mmCIF file of C-alpha atoms in Angstrom:
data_model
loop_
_atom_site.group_PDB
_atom_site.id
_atom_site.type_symbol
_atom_site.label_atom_id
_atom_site.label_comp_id
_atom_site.label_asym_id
_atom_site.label_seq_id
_atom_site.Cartn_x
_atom_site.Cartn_y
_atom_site.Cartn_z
ATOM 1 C CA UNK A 1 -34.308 -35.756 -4.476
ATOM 2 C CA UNK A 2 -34.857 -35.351 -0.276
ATOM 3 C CA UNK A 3 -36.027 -38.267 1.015
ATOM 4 C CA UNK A 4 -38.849 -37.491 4.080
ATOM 5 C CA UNK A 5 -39.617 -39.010 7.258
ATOM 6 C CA UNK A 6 -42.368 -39.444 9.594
ATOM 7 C CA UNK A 7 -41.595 -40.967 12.338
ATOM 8 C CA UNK A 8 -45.450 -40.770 13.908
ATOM 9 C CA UNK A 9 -47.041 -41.008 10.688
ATOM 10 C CA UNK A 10 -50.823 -42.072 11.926
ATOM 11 C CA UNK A 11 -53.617 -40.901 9.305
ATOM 12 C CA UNK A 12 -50.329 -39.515 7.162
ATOM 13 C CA UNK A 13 -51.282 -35.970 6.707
ATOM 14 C CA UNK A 14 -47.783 -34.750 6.678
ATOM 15 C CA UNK A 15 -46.572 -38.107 3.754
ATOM 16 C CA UNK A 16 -49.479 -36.758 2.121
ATOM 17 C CA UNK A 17 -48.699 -33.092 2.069
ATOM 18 C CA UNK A 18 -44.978 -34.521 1.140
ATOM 19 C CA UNK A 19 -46.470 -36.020 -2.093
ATOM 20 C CA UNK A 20 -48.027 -33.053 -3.060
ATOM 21 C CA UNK A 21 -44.970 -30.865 -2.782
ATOM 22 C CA UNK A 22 -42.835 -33.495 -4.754
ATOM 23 C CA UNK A 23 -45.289 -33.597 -7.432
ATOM 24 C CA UNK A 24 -45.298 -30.096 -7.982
ATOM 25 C CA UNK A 25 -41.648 -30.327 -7.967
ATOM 26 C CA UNK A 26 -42.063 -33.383 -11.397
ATOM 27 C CA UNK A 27 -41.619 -36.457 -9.267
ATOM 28 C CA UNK A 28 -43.843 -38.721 -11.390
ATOM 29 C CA UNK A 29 -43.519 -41.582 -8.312
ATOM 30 C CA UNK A 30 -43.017 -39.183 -5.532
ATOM 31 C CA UNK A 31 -44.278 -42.227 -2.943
ATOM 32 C CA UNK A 32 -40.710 -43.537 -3.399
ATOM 33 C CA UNK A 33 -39.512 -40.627 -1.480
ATOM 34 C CA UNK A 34 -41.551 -40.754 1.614
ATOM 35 C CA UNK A 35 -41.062 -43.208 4.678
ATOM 36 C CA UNK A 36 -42.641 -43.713 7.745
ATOM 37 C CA UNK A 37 -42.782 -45.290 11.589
ATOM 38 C CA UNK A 38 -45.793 -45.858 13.776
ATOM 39 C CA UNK A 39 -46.504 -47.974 16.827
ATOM 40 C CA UNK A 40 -50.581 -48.511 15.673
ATOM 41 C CA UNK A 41 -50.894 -51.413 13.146
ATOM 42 C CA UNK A 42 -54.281 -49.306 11.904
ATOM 43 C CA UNK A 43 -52.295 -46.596 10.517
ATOM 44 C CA UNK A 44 -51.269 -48.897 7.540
ATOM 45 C CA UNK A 45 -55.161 -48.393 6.265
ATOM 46 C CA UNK A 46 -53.905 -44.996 5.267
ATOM 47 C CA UNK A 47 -50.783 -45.993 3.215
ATOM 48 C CA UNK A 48 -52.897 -46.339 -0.030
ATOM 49 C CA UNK A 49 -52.259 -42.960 -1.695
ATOM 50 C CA UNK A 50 -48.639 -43.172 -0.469
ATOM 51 C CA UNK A 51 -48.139 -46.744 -2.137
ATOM 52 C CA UNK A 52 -50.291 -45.497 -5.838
ATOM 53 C CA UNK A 53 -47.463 -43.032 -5.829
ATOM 54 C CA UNK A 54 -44.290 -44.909 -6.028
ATOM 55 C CA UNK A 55 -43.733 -46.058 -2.524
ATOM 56 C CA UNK A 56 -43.765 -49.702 -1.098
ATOM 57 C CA UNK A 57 -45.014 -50.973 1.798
ATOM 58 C CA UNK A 58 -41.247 -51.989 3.575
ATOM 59 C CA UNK A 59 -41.224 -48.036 3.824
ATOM 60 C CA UNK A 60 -43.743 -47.578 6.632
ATOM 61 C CA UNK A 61 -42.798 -49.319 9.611
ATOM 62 C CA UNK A 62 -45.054 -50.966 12.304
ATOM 63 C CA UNK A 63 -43.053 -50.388 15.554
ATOM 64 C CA UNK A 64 -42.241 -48.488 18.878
ATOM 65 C CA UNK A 65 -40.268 -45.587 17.249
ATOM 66 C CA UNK A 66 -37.552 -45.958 20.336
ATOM 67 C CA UNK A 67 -36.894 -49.270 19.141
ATOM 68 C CA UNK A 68 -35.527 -48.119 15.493
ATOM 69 C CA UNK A 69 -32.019 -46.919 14.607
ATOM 70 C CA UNK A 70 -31.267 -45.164 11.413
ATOM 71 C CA UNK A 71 -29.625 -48.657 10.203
ATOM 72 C CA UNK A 72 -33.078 -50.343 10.814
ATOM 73 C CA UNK A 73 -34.753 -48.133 7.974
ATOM 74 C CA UNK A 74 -34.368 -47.744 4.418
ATOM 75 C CA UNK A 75 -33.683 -44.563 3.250
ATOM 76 C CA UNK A 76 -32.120 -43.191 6.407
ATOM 77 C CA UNK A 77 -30.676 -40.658 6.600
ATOM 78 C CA UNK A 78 -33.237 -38.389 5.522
ATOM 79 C CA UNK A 79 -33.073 -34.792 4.178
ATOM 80 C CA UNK A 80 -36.236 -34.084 6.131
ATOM 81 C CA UNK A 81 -37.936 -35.399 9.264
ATOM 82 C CA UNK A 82 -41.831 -34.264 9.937
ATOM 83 C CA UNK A 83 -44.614 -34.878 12.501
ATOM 84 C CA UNK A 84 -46.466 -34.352 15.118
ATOM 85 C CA UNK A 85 -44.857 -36.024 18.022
ATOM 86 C CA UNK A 86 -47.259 -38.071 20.321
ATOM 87 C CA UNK A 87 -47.960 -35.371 23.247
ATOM 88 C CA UNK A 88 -47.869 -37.565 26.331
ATOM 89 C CA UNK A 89 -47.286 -35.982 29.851
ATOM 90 C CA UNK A 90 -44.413 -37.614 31.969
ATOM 91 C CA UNK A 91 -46.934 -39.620 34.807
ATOM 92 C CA UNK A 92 -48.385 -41.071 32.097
ATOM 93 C CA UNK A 93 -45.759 -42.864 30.618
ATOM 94 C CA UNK A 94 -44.662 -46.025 31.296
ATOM 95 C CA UNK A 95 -41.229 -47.495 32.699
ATOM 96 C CA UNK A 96 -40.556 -49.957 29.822
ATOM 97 C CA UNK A 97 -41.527 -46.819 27.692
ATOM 98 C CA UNK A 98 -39.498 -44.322 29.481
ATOM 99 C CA UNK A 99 -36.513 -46.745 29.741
ATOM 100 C CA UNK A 100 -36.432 -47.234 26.120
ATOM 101 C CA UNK A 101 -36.823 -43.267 25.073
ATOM 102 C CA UNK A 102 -33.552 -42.391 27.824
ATOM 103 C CA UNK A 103 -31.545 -45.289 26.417
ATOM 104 C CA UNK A 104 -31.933 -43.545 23.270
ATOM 105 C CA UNK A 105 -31.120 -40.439 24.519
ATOM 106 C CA UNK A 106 -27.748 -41.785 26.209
ATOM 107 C CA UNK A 107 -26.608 -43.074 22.732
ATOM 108 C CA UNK A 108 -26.613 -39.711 21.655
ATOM 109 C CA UNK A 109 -24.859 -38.212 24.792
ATOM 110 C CA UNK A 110 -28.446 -36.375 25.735
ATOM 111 C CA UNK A 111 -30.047 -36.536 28.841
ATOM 112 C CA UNK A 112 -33.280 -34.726 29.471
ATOM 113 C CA UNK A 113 -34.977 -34.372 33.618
ATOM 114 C CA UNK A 114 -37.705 -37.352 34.338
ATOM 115 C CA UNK A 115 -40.456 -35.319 34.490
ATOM 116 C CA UNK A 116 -39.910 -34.337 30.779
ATOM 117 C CA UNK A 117 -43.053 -34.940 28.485
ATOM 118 C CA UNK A 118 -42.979 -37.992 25.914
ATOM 119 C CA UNK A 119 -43.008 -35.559 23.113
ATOM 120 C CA UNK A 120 -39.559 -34.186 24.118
ATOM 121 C CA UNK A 121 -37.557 -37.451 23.761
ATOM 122 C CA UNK A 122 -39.578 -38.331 20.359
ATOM 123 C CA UNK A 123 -38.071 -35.174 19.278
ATOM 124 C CA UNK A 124 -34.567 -35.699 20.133
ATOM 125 C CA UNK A 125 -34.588 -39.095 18.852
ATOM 126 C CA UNK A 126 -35.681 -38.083 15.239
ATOM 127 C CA UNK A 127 -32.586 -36.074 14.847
ATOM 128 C CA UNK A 128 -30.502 -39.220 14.492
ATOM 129 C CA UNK A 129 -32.385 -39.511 11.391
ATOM 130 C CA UNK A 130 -31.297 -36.587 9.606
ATOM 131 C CA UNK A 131 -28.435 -36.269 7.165
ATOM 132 C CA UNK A 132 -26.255 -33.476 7.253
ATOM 133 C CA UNK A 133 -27.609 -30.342 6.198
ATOM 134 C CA UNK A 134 -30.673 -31.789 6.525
ATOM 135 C CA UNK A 135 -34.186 -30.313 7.931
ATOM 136 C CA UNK A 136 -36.457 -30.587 10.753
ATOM 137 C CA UNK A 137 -40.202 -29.521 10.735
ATOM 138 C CA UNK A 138 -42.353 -30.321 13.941
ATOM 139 C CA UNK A 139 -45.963 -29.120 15.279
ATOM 140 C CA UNK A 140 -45.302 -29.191 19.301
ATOM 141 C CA UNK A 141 -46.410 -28.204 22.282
ATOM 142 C CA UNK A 142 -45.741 -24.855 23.389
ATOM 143 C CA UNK A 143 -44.037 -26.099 26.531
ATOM 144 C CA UNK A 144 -41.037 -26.187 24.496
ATOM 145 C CA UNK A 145 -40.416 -22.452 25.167
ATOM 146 C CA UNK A 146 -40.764 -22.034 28.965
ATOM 147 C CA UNK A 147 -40.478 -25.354 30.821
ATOM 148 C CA UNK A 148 -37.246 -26.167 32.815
ATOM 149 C CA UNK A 149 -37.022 -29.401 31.282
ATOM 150 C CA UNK A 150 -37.031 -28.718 27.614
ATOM 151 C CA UNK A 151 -33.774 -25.927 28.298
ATOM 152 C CA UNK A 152 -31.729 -29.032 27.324
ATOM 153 C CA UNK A 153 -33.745 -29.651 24.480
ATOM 154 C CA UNK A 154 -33.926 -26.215 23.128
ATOM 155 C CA UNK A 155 -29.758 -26.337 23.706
ATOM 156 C CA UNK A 156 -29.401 -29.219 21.774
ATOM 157 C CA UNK A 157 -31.316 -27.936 18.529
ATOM 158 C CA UNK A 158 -29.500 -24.695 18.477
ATOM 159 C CA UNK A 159 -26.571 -26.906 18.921
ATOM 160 C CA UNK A 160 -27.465 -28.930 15.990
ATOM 161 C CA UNK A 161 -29.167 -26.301 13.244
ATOM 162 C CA UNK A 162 -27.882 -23.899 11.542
ATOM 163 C CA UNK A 163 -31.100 -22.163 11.844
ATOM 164 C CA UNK A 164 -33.911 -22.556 14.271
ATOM 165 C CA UNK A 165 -37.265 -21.165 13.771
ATOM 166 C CA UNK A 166 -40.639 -20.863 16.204
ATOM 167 C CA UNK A 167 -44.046 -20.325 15.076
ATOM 168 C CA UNK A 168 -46.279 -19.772 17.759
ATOM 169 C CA UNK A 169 -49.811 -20.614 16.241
ATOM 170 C CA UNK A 170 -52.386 -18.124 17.897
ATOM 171 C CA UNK A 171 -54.932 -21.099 17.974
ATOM 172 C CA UNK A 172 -55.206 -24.158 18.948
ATOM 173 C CA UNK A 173 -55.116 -26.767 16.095
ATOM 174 C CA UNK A 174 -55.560 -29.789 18.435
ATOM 175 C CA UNK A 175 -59.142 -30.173 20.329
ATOM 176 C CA UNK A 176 -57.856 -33.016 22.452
ATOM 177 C CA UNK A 177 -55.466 -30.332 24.098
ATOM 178 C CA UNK A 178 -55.179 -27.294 26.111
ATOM 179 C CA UNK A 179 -52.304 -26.564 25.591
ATOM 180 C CA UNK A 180 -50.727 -23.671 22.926
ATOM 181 C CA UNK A 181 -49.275 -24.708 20.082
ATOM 182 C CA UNK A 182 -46.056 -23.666 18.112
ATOM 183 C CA UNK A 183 -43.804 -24.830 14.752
ATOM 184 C CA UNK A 184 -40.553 -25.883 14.919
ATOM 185 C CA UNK A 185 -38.348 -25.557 11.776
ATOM 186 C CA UNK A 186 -34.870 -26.192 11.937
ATOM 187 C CA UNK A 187 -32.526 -26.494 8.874
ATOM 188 C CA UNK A 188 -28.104 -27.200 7.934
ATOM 189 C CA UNK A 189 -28.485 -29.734 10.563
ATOM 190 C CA UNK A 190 -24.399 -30.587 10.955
ATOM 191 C CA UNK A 191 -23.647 -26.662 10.717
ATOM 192 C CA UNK A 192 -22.985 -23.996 12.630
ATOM 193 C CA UNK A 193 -25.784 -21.640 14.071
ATOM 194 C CA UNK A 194 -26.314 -18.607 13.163
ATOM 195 C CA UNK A 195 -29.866 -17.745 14.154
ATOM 196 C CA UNK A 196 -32.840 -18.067 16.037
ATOM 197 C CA UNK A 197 -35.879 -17.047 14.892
ATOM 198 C CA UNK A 198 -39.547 -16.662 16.838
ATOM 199 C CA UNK A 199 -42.781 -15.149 15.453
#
């Protein structure tokens, strides 16, 4: 019965993998399950699968990701939240952008330094999304684990998970980037922690 999110969902990969593990699991209209957000109007040539399977098309939203609140989507909150964050460095984004991502971040008490990549605020934002107890599976950069300005970030999921997990991936999965990847799994969002684990 978890209801799944994507809030970058692009060529759907991760909706799609969703559907697969819900059929498995007997969902004969496992599409009703899955939701989505993305800022490119394209990605909707993707939703086909998604919408044979049970879902409609109100539950894939056209729009700057920033600009939705849980109220704004049906189906919120969700019992899991997956993606792959857009990886934009910090001089290339732009004010109206950055404004929008730090007023988010101020609704939820968060602050994160300016030079913080676009990536980190996406992820922050997509815990509003969660219900309690709920989990958290992410493909990001592996700046996550050493940079100065993701220590608040890395606070704030500990903070928020019962248990945090890191993958490091020993190759790179994206050709567009240099830069190493890892897994983030969190899950009890709500609860207390009571580990950390890295592999």
């Amino acid at each position: 019965d978890t209801t799944i999110l994507d809030p970058s969902f692009g060529g759907c990969a991760f909706l799609y993998a969703a559907l697969q593990t819900l059929r498995q699991r007997g969902l004969e209209q496992p599409g009703r399950q899955v939701y989505g957000v993305d800022i490119d109007p394209e990605a909707r040539a993707y939703l086909g699968p998604l919408l044979e399977a049970g879902g409609t098309a109100d539950q894939f939203v056209i729009a700057d990701f920033f600009e939705i609140r849980p109220n704004d989507l049906e189906g919120a909150p969700f019992g899991a939240v997956v993606g792959n964050p857009p990886y934009v460095r910090h001089h290339a984004i732009d004010d109206a952008t950055y404004r929008r991502a730090a007023a988010s971040l101020a609704e939820m008490g968060l602050g994160i330094p300016g030079r913080a990549s676009y990536w980190a605020f996406f992820l922050l934002h997509s815990l509003r999304f969660l219900c309690v107890n709920g989990r958290l599976a992410m493909a990001l950069p592996g700046s996550l684990l050493h940079t100065d300005y993701a220590a608040p970030v890395r606070k704030h999921l500990v903070e928020s998970f019962r248990r945090v997990t890191v993958v490091l991936l020993k190759e790179r999965i994206f050709q567009d980037t240099q830069e190493e990847t890892i897994v983030l799994l969190a899950e009890g969002r709500g609860q207390p922690n009571d580990t950390i684990v890295s592999s």
